[in-house]
């Protein structure tokens, strides 16, 4: 009897285990979804758009490299001569081979995010105004990404050295499967890339003009106009640059800081700076490990303090400049005000350093700062430069003086021709120092880089190959010649 | 409390004895001899377990036990190195009964039953390659997890401590490393329950899921090495299988074992650092060198004046504030700072010295108490145990504390049906230290990196917060909490149905549940955390892993010589992992360190993931007259991890064995006990990739401007399938002179192909890689084990076991995207080549790809310069015993392995320009033309000259060092108190012991601990441990 029970029990247990074999291996990744689900409605699109923006928080982009590297590679930032360097930006300071601003992987990931939306949003259900806004914002981001890539990896159109005109591969369709990604695509020319950027931005201005919002932590009509002005300036299309800079400055809600507002201009918190057309919003949620990689850790004594302003940059500021001003306090100590400081948190004297990034969003210890990407000051000096280079010296001087007055300086008069252009370029350096412009300003004009005397490093001639970043070696190697490396970096160049 | 119970137990046993003695009694006497030689065995134990009476033999091997109650009793005779024997004796009142016993020398292959997948097998019949470590080998070693205790004891198994944190991670590699992107950990099966290791363990301390099992509960550990042994585990078996079997009760009187030990741990090694004055002198030399270079380059300012540089440095902010005993007078001070007035040696007298490392290390304490009881009846047998362990690391604020209980029960319901269950409950708590990275808040990096002239404490005893880098490592260690608690249950239940005498059905259900809670408290008192008001991070992780298998096994013998056994089965396993994390900021003080005290909820996170595996398997084993053996195994496995079209895979193995010594033509060779040839071939699988690696996915995690992002995280691969390992094994087991000498020899080749690899994608697509089956890696090796009783003379016995493995790892094919070529090891270092220090000017030089000297390298100059894969591994165990004393001495070694010393090379050796602590290797520097050395001149900046590479940051083989070592891993001396003494107090045995771990290391490696995985980035080194204890049985 018992034997029978045992056998029956055994067999039924066994059978139970074999039951429903078909669904034995079904699993569901509950924290992820398939592409079909992600792209089936505007909620998904909203998430993908957030992903595209979030790429700008990468240290390869606007929380570190994109801002710091152009300063150190050029002549605004030098290695802190005293203190305890952590090794950050040592190679960039001497323009070692292989340094550069880069950003290949980060920006292409961002472009792919944008492409999902640009390609697919119109087919979804939802209000047209929302779809237009998403598309406009993503066109802006794609343009920003392509411009940042184009100026890192290629020369500007018309500014080629030895006729080298390759920029980066244009991808305007999203990657849907491995077949879109396992074969190399050649790099497009700089002109093709610039024309794509122009098309994207003109369309973005249109779409955002009618459907865009006014949150300047995201792309707006004003941001698209400002970026267009910057792109034209790099392109040497002076009249367009001047016009679109004016268009941008006409955007409501953004204004030029007065001398009194200058010291607090970068101390943004949960709203963008007064002058910002587009500002990358950074929080400790999104930017982990900030103590290691933030700009405040790099530029200020709060942490690594590796990079400080060069002697020649400091010397450029005139007395009374609200951006770099000093006074003697009641203890007889010299104090700095504006965008620079000579103090540690405990009040002790230290090296003069930039405090554009000074942990203002979440306070000391957080190492969190927003990064203004496009701002009024840039547009004003852009317009001045574009007008001057277009031989409109009078209007150019007017714009220059408008900036000077709002930085606590007196008006200049009688400047014209190259002297005016030189003054504008100095003003541009004063205004935009430690915001990631200097290296690219020298490069787009094919100028020689004179390394700061105190660094002891060699100057970079205008035709030096190191002005362009190397395409990541792995990409070139795997492409078997389809993706060309920039001159000077190819393995057999110097054999 | 526990002590009281013990005392009571001992006392009550003692009290019982006189009562027994007054009964009608007789006596037993006799001689114990060696069965082969007939020699008397002095010191053998004759024990009547039912009566708790016993006696040791005298020098002539004779014994007498008196006051034995009349009747029939079990007698158990034991002697080290011999097979224990149990027999019965009938005692008549008032008479002396003679009982002479011949003991058989312990032949390793006789006593061994080997646990195989889903069953056990006599070792003689195993045709696959299985290494076995007996529980008694590791029971009392003061380590927290058994995997570190079996290091060096199994041929072909490379075991490396991944962290010296007590209870920390251990890396086990069975026969090399076959996979690159996919996991290389073996499958661990505890009493039939597969458990997950190295995922979702604690994060605040290096942790190890195997800490759930107390080493003292383990009966045996089997490592299934080749496909023939492991393929019954099919798709999970490519990296080998480690089977852990815990102890079970035996019918008879209840036996208690109590073991208690206390010990200490201390640092094996610390860095030799420059003292404050030496450090200042090095800094000055670096600055003077720099100035001299500048002067040669035509610099006429202070930057080119060595004296000016030295003057500025002596009197500057980096040095002057820390000097002691300076005069107040400004002029006198200026004179002291002036190198032309005050020579350096005089100046250095003002420089203080602070030993930061000394504050980090201490002597850690350890305590360990374990109790178990086992026994039962014919029907029900039990093993229950409990243990407590507390172990402090050699660094402050790092420890391990564990409570463990286990209950293993077997019950025979009837002749047809039996049930069993094993339940192990564990909770352990760890305080951890940051390691494995050059972190300014990790003790192993930050302590030597701290500036030796800066005080650790202010004069009032508070922490000096004004230190270079703004982080006082001692303050950080003292005030920050990094704590993890792991609660784990590993349990199972099974029923066995004897359907017919030859056919058994077994149904098995297992559970591995783990909950890990991490807490990291960063109090606002530490300046680095004051800005946010301090923070508390908590994480809660849960792993739920269950499995079931249903097996039908059949055994029969036909015509006395045909032995057949077979197994059919089904296995199913599912694992879910889930976690959440939360961070709060803004605390009044370090007193409040719970999330609910936080002013700001700063961040939350979490994840969920799961996988499922199902498998059908069958195995048939046949032997003819125990002479010819054959085994075939088949397993069909499906995993949810693979592409929809390729979820199922077929794995198989076959093996043959031939026992020559059983052949008739060998019958005359009586010195040969065993000569068995084995051969096996088989295919196993590896599926250790992320659970959803085959799918196209959009995932979350990031946010922007308050919106949660949805991001394409990976591109799918519908045809992604199993990585396969094909293993060939040829083996030989031999034993001579009745097992006096024995050994094995195995030669293997394991080829992993269809590697689960991150295959290249062009990143302008937005993706870098996808998981694909690409490439092939081969591991080959020769494993030799030799053991035997070297001396057995006059009661003195020396038994020795030695094993050595020669192994090689080789890439066969990796596609085109990797820099490593076929023929290289996957552990190759690919770096620049150091070309010495130029004797003329002290600059560090490199070779370019054409073999020319250069100061500027380009990526193409890199080449293979080292290999982190050990080519020779092994161990050597010696047991010497005499008259109750036993000395165990165990050596473990690892040779032919390189390591890249990033920590020292990048930061600590001669890197004057960093302005941080320096090792005494700095003394080797180049100083003047003609100096021949491998340490470049000291410099105030990272580049020797403008345009030069940063010598120290350039990854060259200057950083690569041989980490081969031989280590006296453990030694223990124990004394078994004679039975006639211990039986007086009612104990059946008592042993006292002292032991040490990591006692002596022979190595050329200059780092803290040569036991290193690959690249040395401030790993948590192992400690030297000493302990003493007592083990009682009653």
PDB file of N, CA, C and O in Angstrom, chain A residues 400-430:
ATOM      1  N   UNK A 400      31.065  96.508 -28.421  1.00  0.00           N
ATOM      2  CA  UNK A 400      32.173  96.260 -27.489  1.00  0.00           C
ATOM      3  C   UNK A 400      32.001  97.138 -26.253  1.00  0.00           C
ATOM      4  O   UNK A 400      32.142  96.676 -25.113  1.00  0.00           O
ATOM      5  N   UNK A 401      31.683  98.407 -26.494  1.00  0.00           N
ATOM      6  CA  UNK A 401      31.537  99.325 -25.372  1.00  0.00           C
ATOM      7  C   UNK A 401      30.345  98.958 -24.491  1.00  0.00           C
ATOM      8  O   UNK A 401      30.375  99.142 -23.272  1.00  0.00           O
ATOM      9  N   UNK A 402      29.286  98.424 -25.130  1.00  0.00           N
ATOM     10  CA  UNK A 402      28.144  98.004 -24.329  1.00  0.00           C
ATOM     11  C   UNK A 402      28.573  96.915 -23.337  1.00  0.00           C
ATOM     12  O   UNK A 402      28.165  96.912 -22.177  1.00  0.00           O
ATOM     13  N   UNK A 403      29.401  96.043 -23.790  1.00  0.00           N
ATOM     14  CA  UNK A 403      29.881  95.001 -22.897  1.00  0.00           C
ATOM     15  C   UNK A 403      30.808  95.596 -21.821  1.00  0.00           C
ATOM     16  O   UNK A 403      30.667  95.315 -20.643  1.00  0.00           O
ATOM     17  N   UNK A 404      31.736  96.448 -22.267  1.00  0.00           N
ATOM     18  CA  UNK A 404      32.701  97.042 -21.323  1.00  0.00           C
ATOM     19  C   UNK A 404      31.987  97.797 -20.213  1.00  0.00           C
ATOM     20  O   UNK A 404      32.320  97.644 -19.032  1.00  0.00           O
ATOM     21  N   UNK A 405      30.990  98.575 -20.593  1.00  0.00           N
ATOM     22  CA  UNK A 405      30.286  99.380 -19.594  1.00  0.00           C
ATOM     23  C   UNK A 405      29.613  98.464 -18.564  1.00  0.00           C
ATOM     24  O   UNK A 405      29.643  98.731 -17.366  1.00  0.00           O
ATOM     25  N   UNK A 406      29.053  97.376 -19.082  1.00  0.00           N
ATOM     26  CA  UNK A 406      28.377  96.466 -18.162  1.00  0.00           C
ATOM     27  C   UNK A 406      29.352  95.586 -17.383  1.00  0.00           C
ATOM     28  O   UNK A 406      28.933  94.751 -16.581  1.00  0.00           O
ATOM     29  N   UNK A 407      30.644  95.747 -17.665  1.00  0.00           N
ATOM     30  CA  UNK A 407      31.634  95.027 -16.866  1.00  0.00           C
ATOM     31  C   UNK A 407      32.420  96.008 -16.005  1.00  0.00           C
ATOM     32  O   UNK A 407      33.509  95.689 -15.514  1.00  0.00           O
ATOM     33  N   UNK A 408      31.870  97.228 -15.910  1.00  0.00           N
ATOM     34  CA  UNK A 408      32.463  98.205 -15.000  1.00  0.00           C
ATOM     35  C   UNK A 408      33.614  98.988 -15.603  1.00  0.00           C
ATOM     36  O   UNK A 408      34.384  99.618 -14.886  1.00  0.00           O
ATOM     37  N   UNK A 409      33.756  98.926 -16.915  1.00  0.00           N
ATOM     38  CA  UNK A 409      34.869  99.614 -17.571  1.00  0.00           C
ATOM     39  C   UNK A 409      34.353 100.812 -18.356  1.00  0.00           C
ATOM     40  O   UNK A 409      33.163 100.901 -18.684  1.00  0.00           O
ATOM     41  N   UNK A 410      35.287 101.698 -18.686  1.00  0.00           N
ATOM     42  CA  UNK A 410      34.910 102.860 -19.480  1.00  0.00           C
ATOM     43  C   UNK A 410      34.803 102.508 -20.951  1.00  0.00           C
ATOM     44  O   UNK A 410      35.288 101.472 -21.403  1.00  0.00           O
ATOM     45  N   UNK A 411      34.135 103.396 -21.699  1.00  0.00           N
ATOM     46  CA  UNK A 411      34.013 103.175 -23.135  1.00  0.00           C
ATOM     47  C   UNK A 411      35.332 103.461 -23.821  1.00  0.00           C
ATOM     48  O   UNK A 411      36.092 104.318 -23.399  1.00  0.00           O
ATOM     49  N   UNK A 412      35.597 102.744 -24.900  1.00  0.00           N
ATOM     50  CA  UNK A 412      36.764 103.020 -25.733  1.00  0.00           C
ATOM     51  C   UNK A 412      36.299 103.831 -26.921  1.00  0.00           C
ATOM     52  O   UNK A 412      35.140 103.755 -27.329  1.00  0.00           O
ATOM     53  N   UNK A 413      37.214 104.601 -27.456  1.00  0.00           N
ATOM     54  CA  UNK A 413      36.831 105.365 -28.650  1.00  0.00           C
ATOM     55  C   UNK A 413      37.972 105.357 -29.651  1.00  0.00           C
ATOM     56  O   UNK A 413      39.126 105.103 -29.295  1.00  0.00           O
ATOM     57  N   UNK A 414      37.596 105.592 -30.901  1.00  0.00           N
ATOM     58  CA  UNK A 414      38.589 105.769 -31.940  1.00  0.00           C
ATOM     59  C   UNK A 414      39.215 104.492 -32.453  1.00  0.00           C
ATOM     60  O   UNK A 414      40.043 104.529 -33.352  1.00  0.00           O
ATOM     61  N   UNK A 415      38.809 103.340 -31.895  1.00  0.00           N
ATOM     62  CA  UNK A 415      39.409 102.093 -32.363  1.00  0.00           C
ATOM     63  C   UNK A 415      38.779 101.673 -33.685  1.00  0.00           C
ATOM     64  O   UNK A 415      37.574 101.774 -33.881  1.00  0.00           O
ATOM     65  N   UNK A 416      39.617 101.168 -34.555  1.00  0.00           N
ATOM     66  CA  UNK A 416      39.108 100.694 -35.841  1.00  0.00           C
ATOM     67  C   UNK A 416      40.081  99.676 -36.412  1.00  0.00           C
ATOM     68  O   UNK A 416      41.191  99.489 -35.883  1.00  0.00           O
ATOM     69  N   UNK A 417      39.642  98.987 -37.440  1.00  0.00           N
ATOM     70  CA  UNK A 417      40.524  98.050 -38.135  1.00  0.00           C
ATOM     71  C   UNK A 417      41.051  96.954 -37.213  1.00  0.00           C
ATOM     72  O   UNK A 417      40.358  96.503 -36.292  1.00  0.00           O
ATOM     73  N   UNK A 418      42.288  96.520 -37.489  1.00  0.00           N
ATOM     74  CA  UNK A 418      42.862  95.406 -36.744  1.00  0.00           C
ATOM     75  C   UNK A 418      42.964  95.702 -35.256  1.00  0.00           C
ATOM     76  O   UNK A 418      42.793  94.814 -34.425  1.00  0.00           O
ATOM     77  N   UNK A 419      43.232  96.956 -34.928  1.00  0.00           N
ATOM     78  CA  UNK A 419      43.342  97.320 -33.521  1.00  0.00           C
ATOM     79  C   UNK A 419      42.027  97.037 -32.797  1.00  0.00           C
ATOM     80  O   UNK A 419      42.010  96.536 -31.673  1.00  0.00           O
ATOM     81  N   UNK A 420      40.916  97.334 -33.473  1.00  0.00           N
ATOM     82  CA  UNK A 420      39.604  97.067 -32.884  1.00  0.00           C
ATOM     83  C   UNK A 420      39.386  95.560 -32.751  1.00  0.00           C
ATOM     84  O   UNK A 420      38.941  95.065 -31.716  1.00  0.00           O
ATOM     85  N   UNK A 421      39.713  94.872 -33.818  1.00  0.00           N
ATOM     86  CA  UNK A 421      39.542  93.404 -33.777  1.00  0.00           C
ATOM     87  C   UNK A 421      40.378  92.815 -32.648  1.00  0.00           C
ATOM     88  O   UNK A 421      39.903  91.967 -31.864  1.00  0.00           O
ATOM     89  N   UNK A 422      41.624  93.273 -32.496  1.00  0.00           N
ATOM     90  CA  UNK A 422      42.479  92.759 -31.424  1.00  0.00           C
ATOM     91  C   UNK A 422      41.861  93.027 -30.055  1.00  0.00           C
ATOM     92  O   UNK A 422      41.868  92.178 -29.165  1.00  0.00           O
ATOM     93  N   UNK A 423      41.328  94.250 -29.918  1.00  0.00           N
ATOM     94  CA  UNK A 423      40.722  94.597 -28.633  1.00  0.00           C
ATOM     95  C   UNK A 423      39.506  93.716 -28.361  1.00  0.00           C
ATOM     96  O   UNK A 423      39.284  93.255 -27.240  1.00  0.00           O
ATOM     97  N   UNK A 424      38.719  93.470 -29.431  1.00  0.00           N
ATOM     98  CA  UNK A 424      37.537  92.608 -29.270  1.00  0.00           C
ATOM     99  C   UNK A 424      37.961  91.192 -28.866  1.00  0.00           C
ATOM    100  O   UNK A 424      37.358  90.567 -27.989  1.00  0.00           O
ATOM    101  N   UNK A 425      39.039  90.708 -29.490  1.00  0.00           N
ATOM    102  CA  UNK A 425      39.473  89.350 -29.154  1.00  0.00           C
ATOM    103  C   UNK A 425      39.981  89.274 -27.707  1.00  0.00           C
ATOM    104  O   UNK A 425      39.762  88.280 -27.008  1.00  0.00           O
ATOM    105  N   UNK A 426      40.661  90.330 -27.259  1.00  0.00           N
ATOM    106  CA  UNK A 426      41.076  90.371 -25.853  1.00  0.00           C
ATOM    107  C   UNK A 426      39.853  90.392 -24.937  1.00  0.00           C
ATOM    108  O   UNK A 426      39.819  89.745 -23.889  1.00  0.00           O
ATOM    109  N   UNK A 427      38.856  91.186 -25.365  1.00  0.00           N
ATOM    110  CA  UNK A 427      37.647  91.283 -24.558  1.00  0.00           C
ATOM    111  C   UNK A 427      36.947  89.922 -24.480  1.00  0.00           C
ATOM    112  O   UNK A 427      36.440  89.509 -23.444  1.00  0.00           O
ATOM    113  N   UNK A 428      36.942  89.241 -25.640  1.00  0.00           N
ATOM    114  CA  UNK A 428      36.331  87.906 -25.681  1.00  0.00           C
ATOM    115  C   UNK A 428      37.041  86.980 -24.694  1.00  0.00           C
ATOM    116  O   UNK A 428      36.413  86.197 -23.988  1.00  0.00           O
ATOM    117  N   UNK A 429      38.366  87.086 -24.646  1.00  0.00           N
ATOM    118  CA  UNK A 429      39.130  86.223 -23.739  1.00  0.00           C
ATOM    119  C   UNK A 429      38.803  86.556 -22.291  1.00  0.00           C
ATOM    120  O   UNK A 429      38.630  85.660 -21.457  1.00  0.00           O
ATOM    121  N   UNK A 430      38.734  87.870 -21.989  1.00  0.00           N
ATOM    122  CA  UNK A 430      38.399  88.284 -20.619  1.00  0.00           C
ATOM    123  C   UNK A 430      37.009  87.782 -20.217  1.00  0.00           C
ATOM    124  O   UNK A 430      36.789  87.307 -19.117  1.00  0.00           O
TER     125      UNK A 430
END
